[in-house]
């Protein structure tokens, strides 16, 4: 394969089944995609996962890429969209400390003393299991 192929030439070769052309695109843009994703996620492992997903999605949708436009904005948009989706997922599933969760549960049940007592007992039981 020639050394200085353009992105569009590499895309065209990939679409004809030349996987080495896509490998060249990955090598060419892997660090730039990582930098973009890492700025969004601020976590190396998450960023590495999203970079991998970005190139997989790029490869799977390469036939939808408009070759009349530059390749990098399309690739960077895929990566940033995946990173932003991951941020939303992490926020949705964020963990809260056990003490905070149990006090919120106790506060919710403060109107009903029986429920409050039950919440305290549950907290003690769970804490004892966690101490094992």
Tab-separated table of N, CA and C in Angstrom:
chain	number	residue	atom	x	y	z
A	1	UNK	N	0.849	-1.181	0.000
A	1	UNK	CA	0.000	0.000	0.000
A	1	UNK	C	0.892	1.241	0.000
A	2	UNK	N	0.482	2.267	-0.728
A	2	UNK	CA	1.249	3.502	-0.805
A	2	UNK	C	1.281	4.177	0.562
A	3	UNK	N	2.338	4.951	0.790
A	3	UNK	CA	2.534	5.575	2.096
A	3	UNK	C	1.583	6.742	2.349
A	4	UNK	N	1.414	7.639	1.421
A	4	UNK	CA	0.705	8.892	1.664
A	4	UNK	C	-0.697	8.921	1.069
A	5	UNK	N	-1.485	7.933	1.370
A	5	UNK	CA	-2.859	7.911	0.870
A	5	UNK	C	-3.706	8.885	1.679
A	6	UNK	N	-4.651	9.526	1.015
A	6	UNK	CA	-5.561	10.427	1.725
A	6	UNK	C	-6.578	9.611	2.516
A	7	UNK	N	-7.264	10.291	3.411
A	7	UNK	CA	-8.305	9.613	4.188
A	7	UNK	C	-9.366	9.024	3.268
A	8	UNK	N	-9.765	9.792	2.255
A	8	UNK	CA	-10.796	9.317	1.338
A	8	UNK	C	-10.335	8.078	0.570
A	9	UNK	N	-9.068	8.057	0.187
A	9	UNK	CA	-8.536	6.878	-0.506
A	9	UNK	C	-8.529	5.663	0.420
A	10	UNK	N	-8.167	5.884	1.675
A	10	UNK	CA	-8.172	4.785	2.644
A	10	UNK	C	-9.591	4.289	2.903
A	11	UNK	N	-10.536	5.213	2.987
A	11	UNK	CA	-11.940	4.827	3.174
A	11	UNK	C	-12.401	4.004	1.982
A	12	UNK	N	-12.100	4.476	0.781
A	12	UNK	CA	-12.511	3.761	-0.431
A	12	UNK	C	-11.920	2.355	-0.465
A	13	UNK	N	-10.658	2.230	-0.107
A	13	UNK	CA	-10.017	0.908	-0.097
A	13	UNK	C	-10.631	0.006	0.971
A	14	UNK	N	-10.983	0.604	2.116
A	14	UNK	CA	-11.627	-0.177	3.180
A	14	UNK	C	-12.971	-0.702	2.696
A	15	UNK	N	-13.710	0.142	1.997
A	15	UNK	CA	-15.027	-0.260	1.493
A	15	UNK	C	-14.930	-1.377	0.453
A	16	UNK	N	-13.780	-1.489	-0.190
A	16	UNK	CA	-13.599	-2.580	-1.160
A	16	UNK	C	-13.020	-3.834	-0.503
A	17	UNK	N	-12.877	-3.787	0.828
A	17	UNK	CA	-12.448	-4.977	1.556
A	17	UNK	C	-10.997	-5.008	1.991
A	18	UNK	N	-10.282	-3.942	1.785
A	18	UNK	CA	-8.864	-3.892	2.153
A	18	UNK	C	-8.736	-3.447	3.616
A	19	UNK	N	-8.690	-4.402	4.518
A	19	UNK	CA	-8.676	-4.102	5.953
A	19	UNK	C	-7.429	-3.348	6.392
A	20	UNK	N	-6.329	-3.542	5.707
A	20	UNK	CA	-5.105	-2.821	6.073
A	20	UNK	C	-5.286	-1.310	5.909
A	21	UNK	N	-6.180	-0.906	5.014
A	21	UNK	CA	-6.456	0.518	4.838
A	21	UNK	C	-7.146	1.079	6.082
A	22	UNK	N	-8.071	0.316	6.648
A	22	UNK	CA	-8.739	0.781	7.868
A	22	UNK	C	-7.759	0.789	9.044
A	23	UNK	N	-6.879	-0.193	9.094
A	23	UNK	CA	-5.854	-0.213	10.147
A	23	UNK	C	-5.005	1.051	10.091
A	24	UNK	N	-4.714	1.509	8.878
A	24	UNK	CA	-3.928	2.739	8.718
A	24	UNK	C	-4.719	3.942	9.236
A	25	UNK	N	-6.016	3.980	8.976
A	25	UNK	CA	-6.849	5.062	9.519
A	25	UNK	C	-6.844	5.043	11.049
A	26	UNK	N	-6.949	3.853	11.610
A	26	UNK	CA	-6.943	3.728	13.075
A	26	UNK	C	-5.621	4.251	13.630
A	27	UNK	N	-4.512	3.807	13.059
A	27	UNK	CA	-3.199	4.267	13.544
A	27	UNK	C	-3.053	5.779	13.379
A	28	UNK	N	-3.586	6.297	12.297
A	28	UNK	CA	-3.453	7.721	12.004
A	28	UNK	C	-4.219	8.575	13.021
A	29	UNK	N	-5.375	8.111	13.474
A	29	UNK	CA	-6.251	8.954	14.297
A	29	UNK	C	-6.499	8.452	15.715
A	30	UNK	N	-5.902	7.349	16.089
A	30	UNK	CA	-6.161	6.776	17.411
A	30	UNK	C	-5.827	7.754	18.544
A	31	UNK	N	-4.677	8.400	18.478
A	31	UNK	CA	-4.279	9.316	19.551
A	31	UNK	C	-5.180	10.550	19.588
A	32	UNK	N	-5.531	11.095	18.448
A	32	UNK	CA	-6.398	12.275	18.409
A	32	UNK	C	-7.779	11.949	18.974
A	33	UNK	N	-8.307	10.785	18.617
A	33	UNK	CA	-9.614	10.366	19.139
A	33	UNK	C	-9.517	10.161	20.648
A	34	UNK	N	-8.430	9.552	21.107
A	34	UNK	CA	-8.244	9.367	22.551
A	34	UNK	C	-8.230	10.717	23.268
A	35	UNK	N	-7.511	11.692	22.721
A	35	UNK	CA	-7.433	13.014	23.353
A	35	UNK	C	-8.808	13.656	23.482
A	36	UNK	N	-9.611	13.563	22.444
A	36	UNK	CA	-10.959	14.136	22.473
A	36	UNK	C	-11.807	13.447	23.533
A	37	UNK	N	-11.790	12.139	23.523
A	37	UNK	CA	-12.617	11.352	24.440
A	37	UNK	C	-12.149	11.529	25.884
A	38	UNK	N	-10.847	11.565	26.093
A	38	UNK	CA	-10.323	11.719	27.451
A	38	UNK	C	-10.711	13.075	28.037
A	39	UNK	N	-10.714	14.125	27.215
A	39	UNK	CA	-11.139	15.449	27.697
A	39	UNK	C	-12.575	15.427	28.186
A	40	UNK	N	-13.394	14.587	27.594
A	40	UNK	CA	-14.802	14.489	28.001
A	40	UNK	C	-14.951	13.609	29.238
A	41	UNK	N	-14.294	12.465	29.244
A	41	UNK	CA	-14.500	11.475	30.310
A	41	UNK	C	-13.573	11.641	31.514
A	42	UNK	N	-12.370	12.131	31.273
A	42	UNK	CA	-11.370	12.290	32.335
A	42	UNK	C	-11.063	10.980	33.070
A	43	UNK	N	-11.103	9.889	32.331
A	43	UNK	CA	-10.805	8.575	32.885
A	43	UNK	C	-10.142	7.763	31.777
A	44	UNK	N	-8.907	7.329	32.024
A	44	UNK	CA	-8.122	6.660	30.978
A	44	UNK	C	-8.785	5.381	30.480
A	45	UNK	N	-9.234	4.527	31.412
A	45	UNK	CA	-9.819	3.243	31.014
A	45	UNK	C	-11.116	3.438	30.231
A	46	UNK	N	-11.970	4.338	30.716
A	46	UNK	CA	-13.222	4.628	30.000
A	46	UNK	C	-12.910	5.191	28.618
A	47	UNK	N	-11.927	6.082	28.545
A	47	UNK	CA	-11.564	6.692	27.263
A	47	UNK	C	-11.058	5.636	26.280
A	48	UNK	N	-10.234	4.716	26.765
A	48	UNK	CA	-9.733	3.655	25.885
A	48	UNK	C	-10.875	2.797	25.349
A	49	UNK	N	-11.850	2.495	26.207
A	49	UNK	CA	-13.013	1.718	25.759
A	49	UNK	C	-13.798	2.462	24.686
A	50	UNK	N	-14.008	3.756	24.906
A	50	UNK	CA	-14.786	4.554	23.952
A	50	UNK	C	-14.027	4.712	22.632
A	51	UNK	N	-12.715	4.830	22.689
A	51	UNK	CA	-11.923	4.909	21.449
A	51	UNK	C	-12.141	3.646	20.627
A	52	UNK	N	-12.080	2.512	21.297
A	52	UNK	CA	-12.295	1.241	20.601
A	52	UNK	C	-13.707	1.180	20.003
A	53	UNK	N	-14.699	1.556	20.798
A	53	UNK	CA	-16.080	1.566	20.301
A	53	UNK	C	-16.237	2.526	19.128
A	54	UNK	N	-15.535	3.652	19.187
A	54	UNK	CA	-15.625	4.653	18.116
A	54	UNK	C	-15.147	4.091	16.784
A	55	UNK	N	-14.025	3.391	16.807
A	55	UNK	CA	-13.511	2.825	15.558
A	55	UNK	C	-14.373	1.662	15.070
A	56	UNK	N	-14.950	0.924	15.986
A	56	UNK	CA	-15.876	-0.145	15.583
A	56	UNK	C	-17.091	0.465	14.898
A	57	UNK	N	-17.651	1.508	15.521
A	57	UNK	CA	-18.831	2.159	14.938
A	57	UNK	C	-18.476	2.822	13.607
A	58	UNK	N	-17.300	3.410	13.544
A	58	UNK	CA	-16.838	4.018	12.295
A	58	UNK	C	-16.787	2.966	11.190
A	59	UNK	N	-16.176	1.834	11.480
A	59	UNK	CA	-16.054	0.760	10.489
A	59	UNK	C	-17.428	0.245	10.062
A	60	UNK	N	-18.317	0.063	11.034
A	60	UNK	CA	-19.650	-0.467	10.730
A	60	UNK	C	-20.482	0.498	9.890
A	61	UNK	N	-20.203	1.794	10.003
A	61	UNK	CA	-20.998	2.802	9.297
A	61	UNK	C	-20.231	3.502	8.186
A	62	UNK	N	-19.109	2.954	7.806
A	62	UNK	CA	-18.270	3.596	6.800
A	62	UNK	C	-18.998	3.785	5.474
A	63	UNK	N	-19.919	2.893	5.165
A	63	UNK	CA	-20.673	3.026	3.915
A	63	UNK	C	-21.625	4.224	3.947
A	64	UNK	N	-21.894	4.772	5.141
A	64	UNK	CA	-22.779	5.939	5.268
A	64	UNK	C	-22.001	7.252	5.266
A	65	UNK	N	-20.687	7.161	5.346
A	65	UNK	CA	-19.841	8.355	5.355
A	65	UNK	C	-19.882	9.029	3.988
A	66	UNK	N	-20.113	10.345	3.989
A	66	UNK	CA	-20.142	11.136	2.761
A	66	UNK	C	-18.699	11.471	2.375
A	67	UNK	N	-18.195	10.794	1.357
A	67	UNK	CA	-16.795	10.953	0.972
A	67	UNK	C	-16.483	12.315	0.368
A	68	UNK	N	-17.499	13.112	0.142
A	68	UNK	CA	-17.278	14.471	-0.340
A	68	UNK	C	-16.922	15.429	0.792
A	69	UNK	N	-16.985	14.950	2.004
A	69	UNK	CA	-16.671	15.768	3.184
A	69	UNK	C	-15.417	15.218	3.867
A	70	UNK	N	-14.786	16.040	4.698
A	70	UNK	CA	-13.593	15.551	5.418
A	70	UNK	C	-13.938	14.399	6.366
A	71	UNK	N	-13.011	13.476	6.496
A	71	UNK	CA	-13.223	12.285	7.310
A	71	UNK	C	-13.146	12.579	8.809
A	72	UNK	N	-12.170	13.388	9.212
A	72	UNK	CA	-11.933	13.561	10.651
A	72	UNK	C	-13.114	14.148	11.418
A	73	UNK	N	-13.815	15.163	10.931
A	73	UNK	CA	-14.964	15.644	11.718
A	73	UNK	C	-16.019	14.553	11.928
A	74	UNK	N	-16.207	13.717	10.928
A	74	UNK	CA	-17.176	12.614	11.037
A	74	UNK	C	-16.728	11.633	12.120
A	75	UNK	N	-15.457	11.246	12.082
A	75	UNK	CA	-14.913	10.327	13.085
A	75	UNK	C	-14.954	10.950	14.480
A	76	UNK	N	-14.549	12.213	14.587
A	76	UNK	CA	-14.530	12.876	15.894
A	76	UNK	C	-15.938	13.026	16.465
A	77	UNK	N	-16.920	13.222	15.594
A	77	UNK	CA	-18.308	13.338	16.061
A	77	UNK	C	-18.782	11.994	16.613
A	78	UNK	N	-18.448	10.915	15.950
A	78	UNK	CA	-18.796	9.579	16.461
A	78	UNK	C	-18.207	9.403	17.856
A	79	UNK	N	-16.926	9.720	17.998
A	79	UNK	CA	-16.237	9.531	19.277
A	79	UNK	C	-16.822	10.419	20.372
A	80	UNK	N	-17.052	11.678	20.066
A	80	UNK	CA	-17.579	12.576	21.107
A	80	UNK	C	-19.004	12.202	21.481
A	81	UNK	N	-19.815	11.775	20.525
A	81	UNK	CA	-21.174	11.326	20.857
A	81	UNK	C	-21.145	10.107	21.770
A	82	UNK	N	-20.283	9.149	21.479
A	82	UNK	CA	-20.170	7.966	22.336
A	82	UNK	C	-19.674	8.345	23.729
A	83	UNK	N	-18.727	9.267	23.803
A	83	UNK	CA	-18.210	9.702	25.108
A	83	UNK	C	-19.292	10.416	25.913
A	84	UNK	N	-20.057	11.279	25.266
A	84	UNK	CA	-21.130	11.993	25.968
A	84	UNK	C	-22.220	11.033	26.430
A	85	UNK	N	-22.515	10.036	25.625
A	85	UNK	CA	-23.474	9.010	26.042
A	85	UNK	C	-22.954	8.280	27.269
A	86	UNK	N	-21.664	7.984	27.276
A	86	UNK	CA	-21.070	7.293	28.431
A	86	UNK	C	-21.131	8.167	29.682
A	87	UNK	N	-20.905	9.470	29.546
A	87	UNK	CA	-21.008	10.385	30.691
A	87	UNK	C	-22.418	10.341	31.262
A	88	UNK	N	-23.415	10.378	30.387
A	88	UNK	CA	-24.809	10.316	30.861
A	88	UNK	C	-25.085	9.002	31.579
A	89	UNK	N	-24.562	7.900	31.053
A	89	UNK	CA	-24.746	6.596	31.708
A	89	UNK	C	-24.093	6.580	33.083
A	90	UNK	N	-22.901	7.125	33.179
A	90	UNK	CA	-22.195	7.140	34.463
A	90	UNK	C	-22.923	8.006	35.483
A	91	UNK	N	-23.482	9.119	35.031
A	91	UNK	CA	-24.236	9.982	35.949
A	91	UNK	C	-25.495	9.285	36.438
A	92	UNK	N	-26.151	8.564	35.553
A	92	UNK	CA	-27.381	7.865	35.911
A	92	UNK	C	-27.130	6.771	36.933
A	93	UNK	N	-25.989	6.126	36.826
A	93	UNK	CA	-25.688	4.982	37.683
A	93	UNK	C	-24.642	5.309	38.739
A	94	UNK	N	-24.543	6.588	39.043
A	94	UNK	CA	-23.514	6.977	40.008
A	94	UNK	C	-23.841	6.388	41.372
A	95	UNK	N	-22.808	6.003	42.059
A	95	UNK	CA	-22.963	5.379	43.367
A	95	UNK	C	-22.953	6.451	44.448
A	96	UNK	N	-23.793	6.243	45.474
A	96	UNK	CA	-23.777	7.145	46.615
A	96	UNK	C	-23.323	6.352	47.828
A	97	UNK	N	-22.615	7.002	48.747
A	97	UNK	CA	-22.114	6.287	49.915
A	97	UNK	C	-23.238	5.656	50.725
A	98	UNK	N	-22.943	4.522	51.357
A	98	UNK	CA	-23.934	3.783	52.136
A	98	UNK	C	-24.540	4.651	53.231
A	99	UNK	N	-23.736	5.439	53.942
A	99	UNK	CA	-24.247	6.282	55.027
A	99	UNK	C	-25.271	7.286	54.504
A	100	UNK	N	-24.996	7.873	53.350
A	100	UNK	CA	-25.925	8.833	52.756
A	100	UNK	C	-27.223	8.149	52.371
A	101	UNK	N	-27.126	7.004	51.726
A	101	UNK	CA	-28.327	6.283	51.290
A	101	UNK	C	-29.164	5.856	52.482
A	102	UNK	N	-28.524	5.349	53.525
A	102	UNK	CA	-29.293	4.874	54.679
A	102	UNK	C	-29.925	6.026	55.434
A	103	UNK	N	-29.244	7.176	55.523
A	103	UNK	CA	-29.854	8.317	56.210
A	103	UNK	C	-31.018	8.873	55.397
A	104	UNK	N	-30.908	8.823	54.054
A	104	UNK	CA	-32.030	9.256	53.224
A	104	UNK	C	-33.220	8.333	53.421
A	105	UNK	N	-32.962	7.047	53.543
A	105	UNK	CA	-34.028	6.082	53.789
A	105	UNK	C	-34.663	6.340	55.147
A	106	UNK	N	-33.851	6.599	56.152
A	106	UNK	CA	-34.378	6.874	57.492
A	106	UNK	C	-35.188	8.161	57.497
A	107	UNK	N	-34.708	9.208	56.807
A	107	UNK	CA	-35.450	10.472	56.741
A	107	UNK	C	-36.803	10.287	56.072
A	108	UNK	N	-36.847	9.466	55.043
A	108	UNK	CA	-38.094	9.221	54.336
A	108	UNK	C	-39.130	8.562	55.244
A	109	UNK	N	-38.655	7.754	56.159
A	109	UNK	CA	-39.556	7.009	57.033
A	109	UNK	C	-39.755	7.677	58.387
A	110	UNK	N	-39.234	8.887	58.583
A	110	UNK	CA	-39.316	9.555	59.882
A	110	UNK	C	-40.751	9.847	60.291
A	111	UNK	N	-41.652	10.015	59.350
A	111	UNK	CA	-43.056	10.289	59.659
A	111	UNK	C	-43.686	9.076	60.333
A	112	UNK	N	-43.272	7.907	59.952
A	112	UNK	CA	-43.823	6.666	60.481
A	112	UNK	C	-42.768	6.003	61.369
A	113	UNK	N	-42.945	6.072	62.715
A	113	UNK	CA	-41.926	5.526	63.617
A	113	UNK	C	-41.644	4.040	63.386
A	114	UNK	N	-42.655	3.250	63.069
A	114	UNK	CA	-42.444	1.818	62.844
A	114	UNK	C	-41.564	1.598	61.618
A	115	UNK	N	-41.832	2.356	60.561
A	115	UNK	CA	-41.033	2.241	59.344
A	115	UNK	C	-39.609	2.720	59.602
A	116	UNK	N	-39.477	3.770	60.419
A	116	UNK	CA	-38.159	4.287	60.757
A	116	UNK	C	-37.351	3.249	61.527
A	117	UNK	N	-37.990	2.589	62.502
A	117	UNK	CA	-37.329	1.542	63.273
A	117	UNK	C	-36.903	0.391	62.355
A	118	UNK	N	-37.790	0.036	61.433
A	118	UNK	CA	-37.481	-1.041	60.491
A	118	UNK	C	-36.281	-0.662	59.617
A	119	UNK	N	-36.225	0.607	59.187
A	119	UNK	CA	-35.108	1.070	58.360
A	119	UNK	C	-33.796	0.984	59.129
A	120	UNK	N	-33.827	1.343	60.414
A	120	UNK	CA	-32.620	1.265	61.241
A	120	UNK	C	-32.181	-0.184	61.393
A	121	UNK	N	-33.135	-1.074	61.604
A	121	UNK	CA	-32.810	-2.493	61.753
A	121	UNK	C	-32.218	-3.062	60.462
A	122	UNK	N	-32.790	-2.669	59.344
A	122	UNK	CA	-32.274	-3.129	58.046
A	122	UNK	C	-30.849	-2.622	57.847
A	123	UNK	N	-30.628	-1.347	58.198
A	123	UNK	CA	-29.290	-0.767	58.060
A	123	UNK	C	-28.288	-1.537	58.910
A	124	UNK	N	-28.663	-1.840	60.152
A	124	UNK	CA	-27.765	-2.577	61.045
A	124	UNK	C	-27.477	-3.975	60.500
A	125	UNK	N	-28.510	-4.616	59.991
A	125	UNK	CA	-28.338	-5.967	59.465
A	125	UNK	C	-27.414	-5.970	58.245
A	126	UNK	N	-27.652	-5.036	57.340
A	126	UNK	CA	-26.811	-4.949	56.143
A	126	UNK	C	-25.378	-4.594	56.532
A	127	UNK	N	-25.221	-3.667	57.466
A	127	UNK	CA	-23.878	-3.281	57.916
A	127	UNK	C	-23.145	-4.460	58.531
A	128	UNK	N	-23.866	-5.292	59.279
A	128	UNK	CA	-23.216	-6.457	59.884
A	128	UNK	C	-22.785	-7.459	58.812
A	129	UNK	N	-23.591	-7.610	57.752
A	129	UNK	CA	-23.196	-8.500	56.656
A	129	UNK	C	-21.971	-7.954	55.919
A	130	UNK	N	-21.950	-6.635	55.758
A	130	UNK	CA	-20.823	-6.021	55.055
A	130	UNK	C	-19.538	-6.122	55.867
A	131	UNK	N	-19.659	-6.184	57.182
A	131	UNK	CA	-18.487	-6.266	58.056
A	131	UNK	C	-17.845	-7.643	58.026
A	132	UNK	N	-18.572	-8.664	57.538
A	132	UNK	CA	-18.030	-10.033	57.520
A	132	UNK	C	-16.839	-10.165	56.625
